[in-house]
mmCIF file of C-alpha atoms in Angstrom:
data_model
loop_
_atom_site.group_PDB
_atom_site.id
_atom_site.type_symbol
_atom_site.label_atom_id
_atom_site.label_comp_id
_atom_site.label_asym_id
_atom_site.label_seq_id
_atom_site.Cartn_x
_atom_site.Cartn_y
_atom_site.Cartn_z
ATOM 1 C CA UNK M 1351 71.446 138.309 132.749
ATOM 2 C CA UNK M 1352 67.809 137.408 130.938
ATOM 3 C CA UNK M 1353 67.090 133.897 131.213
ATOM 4 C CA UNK M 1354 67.516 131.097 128.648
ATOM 5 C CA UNK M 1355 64.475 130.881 127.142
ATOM 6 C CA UNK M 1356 63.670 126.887 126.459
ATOM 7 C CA UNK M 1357 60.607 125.822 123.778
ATOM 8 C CA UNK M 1358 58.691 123.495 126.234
ATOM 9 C CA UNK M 1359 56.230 120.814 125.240
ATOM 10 C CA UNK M 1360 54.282 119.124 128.209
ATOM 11 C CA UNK M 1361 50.489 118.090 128.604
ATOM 12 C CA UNK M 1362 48.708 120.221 131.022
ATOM 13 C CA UNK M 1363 48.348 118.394 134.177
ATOM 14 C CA UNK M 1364 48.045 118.705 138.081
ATOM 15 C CA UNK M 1365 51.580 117.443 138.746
ATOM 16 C CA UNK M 1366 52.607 120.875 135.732
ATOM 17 C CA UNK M 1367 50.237 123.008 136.315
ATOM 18 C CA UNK M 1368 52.288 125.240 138.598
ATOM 19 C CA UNK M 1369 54.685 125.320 136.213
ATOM 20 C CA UNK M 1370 52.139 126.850 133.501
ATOM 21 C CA UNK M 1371 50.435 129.390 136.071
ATOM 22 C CA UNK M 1372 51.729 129.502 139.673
ATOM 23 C CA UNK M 1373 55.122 131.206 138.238
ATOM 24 C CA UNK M 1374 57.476 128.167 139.026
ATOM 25 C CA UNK M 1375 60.237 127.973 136.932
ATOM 26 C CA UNK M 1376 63.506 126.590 136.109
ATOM 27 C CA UNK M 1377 66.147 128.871 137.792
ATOM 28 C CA UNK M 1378 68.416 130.829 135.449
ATOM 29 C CA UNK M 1379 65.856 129.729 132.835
ATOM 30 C CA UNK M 1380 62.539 130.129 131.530
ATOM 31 C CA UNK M 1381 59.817 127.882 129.819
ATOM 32 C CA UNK M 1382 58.394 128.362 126.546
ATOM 33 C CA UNK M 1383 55.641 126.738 126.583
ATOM 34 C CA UNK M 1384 54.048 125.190 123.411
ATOM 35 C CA UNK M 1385 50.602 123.496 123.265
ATOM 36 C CA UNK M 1386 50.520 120.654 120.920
ATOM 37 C CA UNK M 1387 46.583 119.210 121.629
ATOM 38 C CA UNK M 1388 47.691 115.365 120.567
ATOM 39 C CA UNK M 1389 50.664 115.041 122.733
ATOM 40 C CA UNK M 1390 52.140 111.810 121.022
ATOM 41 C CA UNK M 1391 52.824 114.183 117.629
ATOM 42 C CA UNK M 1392 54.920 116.033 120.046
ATOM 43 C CA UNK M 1393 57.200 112.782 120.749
ATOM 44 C CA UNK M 1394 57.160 112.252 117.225
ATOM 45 C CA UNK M 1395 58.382 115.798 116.340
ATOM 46 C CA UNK M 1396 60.685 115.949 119.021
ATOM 47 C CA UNK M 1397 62.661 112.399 117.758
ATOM 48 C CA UNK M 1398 62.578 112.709 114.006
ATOM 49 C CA UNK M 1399 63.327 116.311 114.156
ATOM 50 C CA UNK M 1400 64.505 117.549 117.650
ATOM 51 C CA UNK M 1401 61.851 120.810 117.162
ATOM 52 C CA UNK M 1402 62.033 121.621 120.909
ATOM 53 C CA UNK M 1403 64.329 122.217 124.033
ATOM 54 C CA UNK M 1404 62.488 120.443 126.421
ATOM 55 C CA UNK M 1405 59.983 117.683 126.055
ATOM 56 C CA UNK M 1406 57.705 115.233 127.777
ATOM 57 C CA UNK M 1407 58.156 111.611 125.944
ATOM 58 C CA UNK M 1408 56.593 108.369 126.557
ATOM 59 C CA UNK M 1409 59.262 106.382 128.279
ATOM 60 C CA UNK M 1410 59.845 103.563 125.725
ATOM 61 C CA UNK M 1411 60.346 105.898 123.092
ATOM 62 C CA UNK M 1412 63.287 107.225 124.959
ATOM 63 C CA UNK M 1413 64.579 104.016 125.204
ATOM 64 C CA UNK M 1414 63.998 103.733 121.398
ATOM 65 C CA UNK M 1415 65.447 106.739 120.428
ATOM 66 C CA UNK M 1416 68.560 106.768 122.814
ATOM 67 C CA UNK M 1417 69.250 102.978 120.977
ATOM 68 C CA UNK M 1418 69.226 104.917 117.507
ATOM 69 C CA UNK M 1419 71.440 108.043 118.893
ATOM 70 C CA UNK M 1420 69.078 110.690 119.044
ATOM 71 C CA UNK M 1421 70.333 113.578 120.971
ATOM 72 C CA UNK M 1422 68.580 114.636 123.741
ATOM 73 C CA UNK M 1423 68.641 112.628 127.486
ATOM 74 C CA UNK M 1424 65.994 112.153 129.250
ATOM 75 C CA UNK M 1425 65.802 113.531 133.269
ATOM 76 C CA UNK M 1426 64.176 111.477 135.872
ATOM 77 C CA UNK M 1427 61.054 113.639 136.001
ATOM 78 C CA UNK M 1428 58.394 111.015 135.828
ATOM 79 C CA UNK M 1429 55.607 112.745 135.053
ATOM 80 C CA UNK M 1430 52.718 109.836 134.845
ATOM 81 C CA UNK M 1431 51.771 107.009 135.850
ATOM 82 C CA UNK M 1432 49.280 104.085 135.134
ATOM 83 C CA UNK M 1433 47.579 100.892 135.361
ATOM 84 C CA UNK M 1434 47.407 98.746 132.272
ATOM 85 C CA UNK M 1435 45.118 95.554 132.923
ATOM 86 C CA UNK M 1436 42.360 97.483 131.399
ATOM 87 C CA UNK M 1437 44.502 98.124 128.127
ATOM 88 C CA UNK M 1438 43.616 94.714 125.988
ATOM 89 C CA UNK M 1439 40.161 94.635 124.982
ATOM 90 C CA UNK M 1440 38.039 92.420 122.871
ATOM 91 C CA UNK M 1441 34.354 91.209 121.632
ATOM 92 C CA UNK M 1442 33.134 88.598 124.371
ATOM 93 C CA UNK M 1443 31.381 86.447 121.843
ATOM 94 C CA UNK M 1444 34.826 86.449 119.460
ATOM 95 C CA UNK M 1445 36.325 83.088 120.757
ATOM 96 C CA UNK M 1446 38.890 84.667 123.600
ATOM 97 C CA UNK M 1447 38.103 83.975 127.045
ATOM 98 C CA UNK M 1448 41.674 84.190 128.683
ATOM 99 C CA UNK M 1449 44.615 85.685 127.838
ATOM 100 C CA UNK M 1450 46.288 82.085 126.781
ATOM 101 C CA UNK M 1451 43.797 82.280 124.041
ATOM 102 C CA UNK M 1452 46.002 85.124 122.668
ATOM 103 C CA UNK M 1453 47.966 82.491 121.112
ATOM 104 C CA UNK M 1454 47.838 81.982 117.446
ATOM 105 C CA UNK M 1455 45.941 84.814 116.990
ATOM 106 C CA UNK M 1456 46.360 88.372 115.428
ATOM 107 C CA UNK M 1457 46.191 91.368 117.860
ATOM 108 C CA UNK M 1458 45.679 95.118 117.251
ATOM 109 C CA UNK M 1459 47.999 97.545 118.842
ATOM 110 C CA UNK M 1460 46.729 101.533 118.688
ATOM 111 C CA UNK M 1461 49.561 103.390 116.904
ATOM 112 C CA UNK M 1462 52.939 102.022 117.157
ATOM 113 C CA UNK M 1463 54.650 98.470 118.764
ATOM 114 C CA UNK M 1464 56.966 100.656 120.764
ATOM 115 C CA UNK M 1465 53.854 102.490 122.451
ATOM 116 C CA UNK M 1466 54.397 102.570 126.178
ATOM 117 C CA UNK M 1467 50.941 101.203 126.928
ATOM 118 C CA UNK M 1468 51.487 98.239 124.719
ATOM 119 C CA UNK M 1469 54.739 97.254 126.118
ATOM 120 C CA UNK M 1470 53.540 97.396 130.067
ATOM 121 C CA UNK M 1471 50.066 95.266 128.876
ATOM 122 C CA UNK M 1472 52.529 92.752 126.858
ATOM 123 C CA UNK M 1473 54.620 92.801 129.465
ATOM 124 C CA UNK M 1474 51.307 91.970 131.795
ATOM 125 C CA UNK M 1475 50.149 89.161 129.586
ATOM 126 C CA UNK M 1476 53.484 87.546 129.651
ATOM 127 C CA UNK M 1477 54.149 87.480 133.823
ATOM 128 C CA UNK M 1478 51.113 87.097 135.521
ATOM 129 C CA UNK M 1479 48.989 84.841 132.434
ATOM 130 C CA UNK M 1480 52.190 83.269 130.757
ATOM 131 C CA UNK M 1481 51.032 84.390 127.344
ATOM 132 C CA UNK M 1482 54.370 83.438 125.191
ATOM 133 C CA UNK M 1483 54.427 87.178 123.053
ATOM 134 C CA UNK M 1484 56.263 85.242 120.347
ATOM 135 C CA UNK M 1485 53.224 83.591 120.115
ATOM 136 C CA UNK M 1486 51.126 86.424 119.094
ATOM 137 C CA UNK M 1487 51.246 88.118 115.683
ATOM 138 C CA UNK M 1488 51.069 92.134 116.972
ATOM 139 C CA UNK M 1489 48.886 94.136 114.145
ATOM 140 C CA UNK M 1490 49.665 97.695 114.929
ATOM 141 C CA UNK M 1491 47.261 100.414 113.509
ATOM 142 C CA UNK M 1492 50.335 103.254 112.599
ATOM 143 C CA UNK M 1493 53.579 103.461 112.349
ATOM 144 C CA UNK M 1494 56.681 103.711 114.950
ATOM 145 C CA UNK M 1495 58.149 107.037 116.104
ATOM 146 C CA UNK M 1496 61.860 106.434 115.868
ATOM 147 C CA UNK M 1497 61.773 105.836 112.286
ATOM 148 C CA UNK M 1498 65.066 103.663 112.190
ATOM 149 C CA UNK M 1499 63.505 101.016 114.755
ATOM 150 C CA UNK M 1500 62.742 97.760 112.596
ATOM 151 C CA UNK M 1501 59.794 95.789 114.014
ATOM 152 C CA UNK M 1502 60.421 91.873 114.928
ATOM 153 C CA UNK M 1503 58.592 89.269 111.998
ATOM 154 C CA UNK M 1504 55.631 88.655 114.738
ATOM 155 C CA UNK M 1505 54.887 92.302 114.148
ATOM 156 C CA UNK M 1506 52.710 93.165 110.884
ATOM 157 C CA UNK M 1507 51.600 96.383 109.911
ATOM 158 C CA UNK M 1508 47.549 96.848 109.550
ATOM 159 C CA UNK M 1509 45.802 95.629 106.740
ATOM 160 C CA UNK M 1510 44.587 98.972 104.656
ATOM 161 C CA UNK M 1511 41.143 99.600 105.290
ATOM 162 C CA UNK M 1512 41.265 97.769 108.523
ATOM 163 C CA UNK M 1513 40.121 99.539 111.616
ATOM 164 C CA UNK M 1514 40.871 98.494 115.229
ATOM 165 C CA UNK M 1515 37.720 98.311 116.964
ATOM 166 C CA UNK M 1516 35.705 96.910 113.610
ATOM 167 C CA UNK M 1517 38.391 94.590 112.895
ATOM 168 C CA UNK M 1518 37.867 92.919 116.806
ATOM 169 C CA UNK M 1519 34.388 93.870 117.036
ATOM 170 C CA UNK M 1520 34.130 91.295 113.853
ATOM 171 C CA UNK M 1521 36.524 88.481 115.660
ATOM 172 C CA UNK M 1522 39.253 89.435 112.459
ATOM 173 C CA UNK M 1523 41.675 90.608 115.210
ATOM 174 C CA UNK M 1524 41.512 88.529 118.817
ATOM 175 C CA UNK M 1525 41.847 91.251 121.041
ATOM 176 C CA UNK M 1526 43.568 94.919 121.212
ATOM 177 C CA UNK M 1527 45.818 96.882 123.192
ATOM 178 C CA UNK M 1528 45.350 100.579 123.680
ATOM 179 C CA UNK M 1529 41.674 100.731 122.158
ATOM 180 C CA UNK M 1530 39.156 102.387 124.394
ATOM 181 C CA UNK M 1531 36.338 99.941 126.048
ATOM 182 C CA UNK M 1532 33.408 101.233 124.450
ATOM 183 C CA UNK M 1533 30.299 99.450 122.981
ATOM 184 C CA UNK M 1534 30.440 95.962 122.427
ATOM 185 C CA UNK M 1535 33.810 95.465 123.097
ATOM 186 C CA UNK M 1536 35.186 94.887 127.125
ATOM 187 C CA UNK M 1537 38.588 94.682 129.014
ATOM 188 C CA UNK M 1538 39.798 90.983 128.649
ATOM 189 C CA UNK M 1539 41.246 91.221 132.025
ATOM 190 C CA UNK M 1540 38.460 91.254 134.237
ATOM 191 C CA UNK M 1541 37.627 93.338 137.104
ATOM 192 C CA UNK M 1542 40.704 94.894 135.646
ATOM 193 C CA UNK M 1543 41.269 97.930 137.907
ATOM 194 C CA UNK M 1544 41.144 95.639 141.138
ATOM 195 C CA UNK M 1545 43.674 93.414 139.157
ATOM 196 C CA UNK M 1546 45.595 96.649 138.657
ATOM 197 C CA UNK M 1547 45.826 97.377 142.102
ATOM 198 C CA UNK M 1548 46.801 93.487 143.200
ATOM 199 C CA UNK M 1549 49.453 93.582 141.039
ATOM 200 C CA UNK M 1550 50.730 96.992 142.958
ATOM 201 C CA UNK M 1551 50.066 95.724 146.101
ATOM 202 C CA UNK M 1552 51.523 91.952 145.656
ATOM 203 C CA UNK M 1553 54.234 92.594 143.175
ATOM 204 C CA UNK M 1554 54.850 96.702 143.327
ATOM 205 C CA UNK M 1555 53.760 97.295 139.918
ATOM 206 C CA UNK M 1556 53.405 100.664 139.305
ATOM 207 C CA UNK M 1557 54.178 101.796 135.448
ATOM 208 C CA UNK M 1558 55.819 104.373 134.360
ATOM 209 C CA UNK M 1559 54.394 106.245 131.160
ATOM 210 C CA UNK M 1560 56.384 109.169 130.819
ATOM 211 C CA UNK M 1561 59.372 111.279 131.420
ATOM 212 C CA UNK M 1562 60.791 114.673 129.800
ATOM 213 C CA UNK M 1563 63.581 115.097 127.564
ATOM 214 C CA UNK M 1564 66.177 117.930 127.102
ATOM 215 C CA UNK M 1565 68.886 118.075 123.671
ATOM 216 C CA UNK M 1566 71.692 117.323 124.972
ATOM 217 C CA UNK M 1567 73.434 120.583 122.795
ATOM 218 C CA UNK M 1568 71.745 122.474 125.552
ATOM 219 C CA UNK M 1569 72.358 120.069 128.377
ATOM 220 C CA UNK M 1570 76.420 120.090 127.585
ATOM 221 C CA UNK M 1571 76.347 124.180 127.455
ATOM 222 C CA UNK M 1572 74.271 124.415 130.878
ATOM 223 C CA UNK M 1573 75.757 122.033 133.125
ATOM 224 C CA UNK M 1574 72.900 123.785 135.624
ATOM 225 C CA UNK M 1575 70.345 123.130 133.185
ATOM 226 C CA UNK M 1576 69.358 119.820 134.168
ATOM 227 C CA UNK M 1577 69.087 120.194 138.182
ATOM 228 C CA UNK M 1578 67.297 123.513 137.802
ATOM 229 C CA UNK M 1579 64.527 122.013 135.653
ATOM 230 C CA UNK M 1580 64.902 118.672 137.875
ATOM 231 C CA UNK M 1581 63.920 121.059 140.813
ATOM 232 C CA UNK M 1582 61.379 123.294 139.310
ATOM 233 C CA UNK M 1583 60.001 120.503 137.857
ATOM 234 C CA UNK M 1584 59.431 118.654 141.489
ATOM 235 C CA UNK M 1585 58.559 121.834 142.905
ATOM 236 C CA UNK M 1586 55.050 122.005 140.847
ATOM 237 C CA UNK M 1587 54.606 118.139 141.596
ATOM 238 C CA UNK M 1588 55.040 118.610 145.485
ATOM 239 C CA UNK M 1589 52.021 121.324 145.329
ATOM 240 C CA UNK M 1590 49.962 119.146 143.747
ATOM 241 C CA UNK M 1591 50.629 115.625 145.973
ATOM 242 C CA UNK M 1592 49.805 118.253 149.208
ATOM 243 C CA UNK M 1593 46.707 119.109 147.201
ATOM 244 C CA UNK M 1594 45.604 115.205 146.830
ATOM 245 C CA UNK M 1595 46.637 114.761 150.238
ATOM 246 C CA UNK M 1596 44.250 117.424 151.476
ATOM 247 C CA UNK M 1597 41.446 116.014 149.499
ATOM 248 C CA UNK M 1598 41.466 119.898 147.969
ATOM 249 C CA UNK M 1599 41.666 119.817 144.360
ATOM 250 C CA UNK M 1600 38.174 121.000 142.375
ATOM 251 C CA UNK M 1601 36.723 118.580 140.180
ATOM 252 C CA UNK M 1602 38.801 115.292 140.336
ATOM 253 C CA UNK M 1603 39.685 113.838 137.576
ATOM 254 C CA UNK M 1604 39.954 109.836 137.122
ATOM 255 C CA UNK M 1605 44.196 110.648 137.207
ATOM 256 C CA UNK M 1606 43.331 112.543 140.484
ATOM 257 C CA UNK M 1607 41.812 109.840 142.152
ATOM 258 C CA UNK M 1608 43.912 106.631 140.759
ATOM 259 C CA UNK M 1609 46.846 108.960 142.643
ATOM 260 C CA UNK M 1610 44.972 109.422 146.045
ATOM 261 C CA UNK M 1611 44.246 105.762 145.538
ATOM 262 C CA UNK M 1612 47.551 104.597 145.703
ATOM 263 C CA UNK M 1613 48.657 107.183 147.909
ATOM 264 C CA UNK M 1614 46.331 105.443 150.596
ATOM 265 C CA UNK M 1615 47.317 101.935 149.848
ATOM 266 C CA UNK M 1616 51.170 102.871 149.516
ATOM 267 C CA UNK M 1617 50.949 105.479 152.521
ATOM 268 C CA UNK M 1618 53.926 106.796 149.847
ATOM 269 C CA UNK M 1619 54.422 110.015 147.429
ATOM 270 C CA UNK M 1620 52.055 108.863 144.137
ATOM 271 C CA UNK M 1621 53.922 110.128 141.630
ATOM 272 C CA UNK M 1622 57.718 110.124 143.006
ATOM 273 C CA UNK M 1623 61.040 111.879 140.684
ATOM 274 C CA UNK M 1624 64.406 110.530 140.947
ATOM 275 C CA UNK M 1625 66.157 106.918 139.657
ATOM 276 C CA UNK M 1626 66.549 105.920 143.103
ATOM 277 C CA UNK M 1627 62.304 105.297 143.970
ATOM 278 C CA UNK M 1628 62.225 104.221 140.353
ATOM 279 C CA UNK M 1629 64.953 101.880 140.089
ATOM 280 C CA UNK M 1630 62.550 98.889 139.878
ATOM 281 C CA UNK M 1631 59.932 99.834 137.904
ATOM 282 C CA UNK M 1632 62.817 101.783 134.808
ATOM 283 C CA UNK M 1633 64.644 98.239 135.503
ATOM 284 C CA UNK M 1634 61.213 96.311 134.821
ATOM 285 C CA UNK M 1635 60.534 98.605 131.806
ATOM 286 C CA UNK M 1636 64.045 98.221 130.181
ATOM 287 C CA UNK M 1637 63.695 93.916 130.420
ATOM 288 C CA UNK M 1638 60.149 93.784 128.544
ATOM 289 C CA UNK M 1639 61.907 96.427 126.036
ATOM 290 C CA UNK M 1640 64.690 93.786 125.932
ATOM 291 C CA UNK M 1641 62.353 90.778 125.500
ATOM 292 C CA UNK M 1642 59.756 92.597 123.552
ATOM 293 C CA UNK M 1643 62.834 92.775 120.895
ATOM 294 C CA UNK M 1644 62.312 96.740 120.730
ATOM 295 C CA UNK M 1645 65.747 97.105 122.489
ATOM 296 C CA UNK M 1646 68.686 94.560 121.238
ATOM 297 C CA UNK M 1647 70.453 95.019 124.520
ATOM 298 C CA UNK M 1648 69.605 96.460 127.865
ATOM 299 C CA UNK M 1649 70.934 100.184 128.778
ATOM 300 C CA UNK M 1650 72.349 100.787 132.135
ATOM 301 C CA UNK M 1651 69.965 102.652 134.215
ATOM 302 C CA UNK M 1652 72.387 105.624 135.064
ATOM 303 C CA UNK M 1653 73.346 105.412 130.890
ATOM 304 C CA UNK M 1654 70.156 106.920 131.001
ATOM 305 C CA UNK M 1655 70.160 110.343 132.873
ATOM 306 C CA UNK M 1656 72.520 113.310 133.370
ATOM 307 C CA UNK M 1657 74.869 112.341 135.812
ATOM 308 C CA UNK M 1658 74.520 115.473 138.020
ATOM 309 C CA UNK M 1659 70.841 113.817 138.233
ATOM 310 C CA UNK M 1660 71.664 110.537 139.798
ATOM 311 C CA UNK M 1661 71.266 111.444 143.585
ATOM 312 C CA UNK M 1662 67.744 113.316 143.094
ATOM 313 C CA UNK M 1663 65.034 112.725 144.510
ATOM 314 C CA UNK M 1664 61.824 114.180 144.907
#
């Protein structure tokens, strides 16, 4: 019998790129794969109209979209990770020296409110600098992927004509999350890789970004489906953690070495699959979701996956 074949969206990265050319694949199955070059209109495509089988998804969408009822489930293929200290940047002459001084004040946020990278760098301001988030008026530049989410009244949309860096570059917004460090304006977190790696060392935070998601129309007529792309899926990812172990992959990229980084200080797979090594991090994800008010109640963790998924690990 010829494989399924399944329209695959995922960024092209060492923990995938097996998958794309080193022939591993799903068995029974066989990936598609479509390039979309800005992989957050992928996310979008995939949860306003479901346009392909399989898809990689920033986490906190997920958690969006499963609220609303959108049908696909995501598996517990985590495909990257991240540090987020370095995420809220502003103009050092603008009046904000700490993170308290937050407070009051308007701050950008690049795209959406539900973006991943703005709820792990809220959730940063609000447990290790006790900036109260309600606190904060949130400006973000665009508009939210799951279309049906309604944003919080701390949470106002961009002025037009306003741009993120101008707008803190000129002290009109405090600070911004998700804007690149560039000219005049710096990480307000300072020294904020080495504060990245405290916080994984002292507290075990290690953020999750993002995960892949199947339609669940295809996951209820191949109960296989999920455990053969679980495995093929892992398979890629193991060839690429023995490559950063070896110290053998050409032309490191910043990812490359943030994952042999942690691999040293953890002594630990960097970039782990399954709920079970996840468990805290999906748990600690899911509460700033909750308090963040982009999730009215929290999901239970297995609510989350396939069931025949549960016991993975790789």
């Amino acid at each position: 019998m010829a494989p399924l074949h399944l329209t695959t969206v995922t960024r092209t990265q060492g923990n995938n790129q097996a998958l794309k050319d080193a022939g591993v694949t799903p068995q029974g199955f066989s990936l598609d794969f479509r390039e979309v070059p800005v992989l957050v209109q992928a996310f979008r495509r995939m949860v306003r109209e479901l346009e392909f089988d399989v898809c990689e998804m920033a986490f906190t969408t997920y958690l969006c979209a499963r609220a609303h009822g959108k049908r696909f489930t995501a598996l517990p293929i985590f495909l990257v990770r991240g540090f987020h200290h370095g995420a809220i940047v502003h103009h050092p002459t603008a009046g904000v020296r700490t993170p308290a001084d937050l407070q009051g004040r308007r701050v950008g946020v690049n795209r959406g409110y539900t973006v991943t990278t703005g709820v792990w760098a809220r959730g940063i301001l609000s447990d290790e600098y006790g900036v109260d988030l309600e606190k904060v008026t949130w400006v973000p530049s665009g508009d939210e992927h799951v279309a049906e989410y309604r944003r919080p009244a701390n949470v106002v949309a961009m002025r037009p004509g306003e741009d993120l860096q101008t707008s803190v570059t000129t002290g009109e917004l405090a600070a911004a999350v998700g804007v690149e460090a560039s000219g005049p304006l710096v990480p307000l977190i300072p020294d904020a890789e080495e504060a990245a790696f405290a916080a994984l060392r002292q507290r075990g935070l290690y953020p999750i970004n993002h995960l892949v998601v199947v339609k669940d129309e295809l996951l209820e007529a191949h109960p296989a489906l999920a455990n053969a792309l679980f495995e093929a899926f892992a398979e890629a990812k193991r060839r690429y953690v023995e490559k950063l172990r070896a110290d053998a992959i050409e032309a490191p990229t910043p990812t490359d070495r943030m994952y042999q980084r942690v691999m040293e200080l953890t002594g630990e797979d960097p970039l782990p699959y399954g709920i079970a090594p996840n468990r805290p991090m999906i748990e600690q994800l899911i509460s700033h979701a909750v308090r963040q008010r982009i999730l009215d109640r929290p999901p239970a963790v297995t609510d989350l996956f396939p069931q025949s998924t549960h016991q993975l690990t790789a």
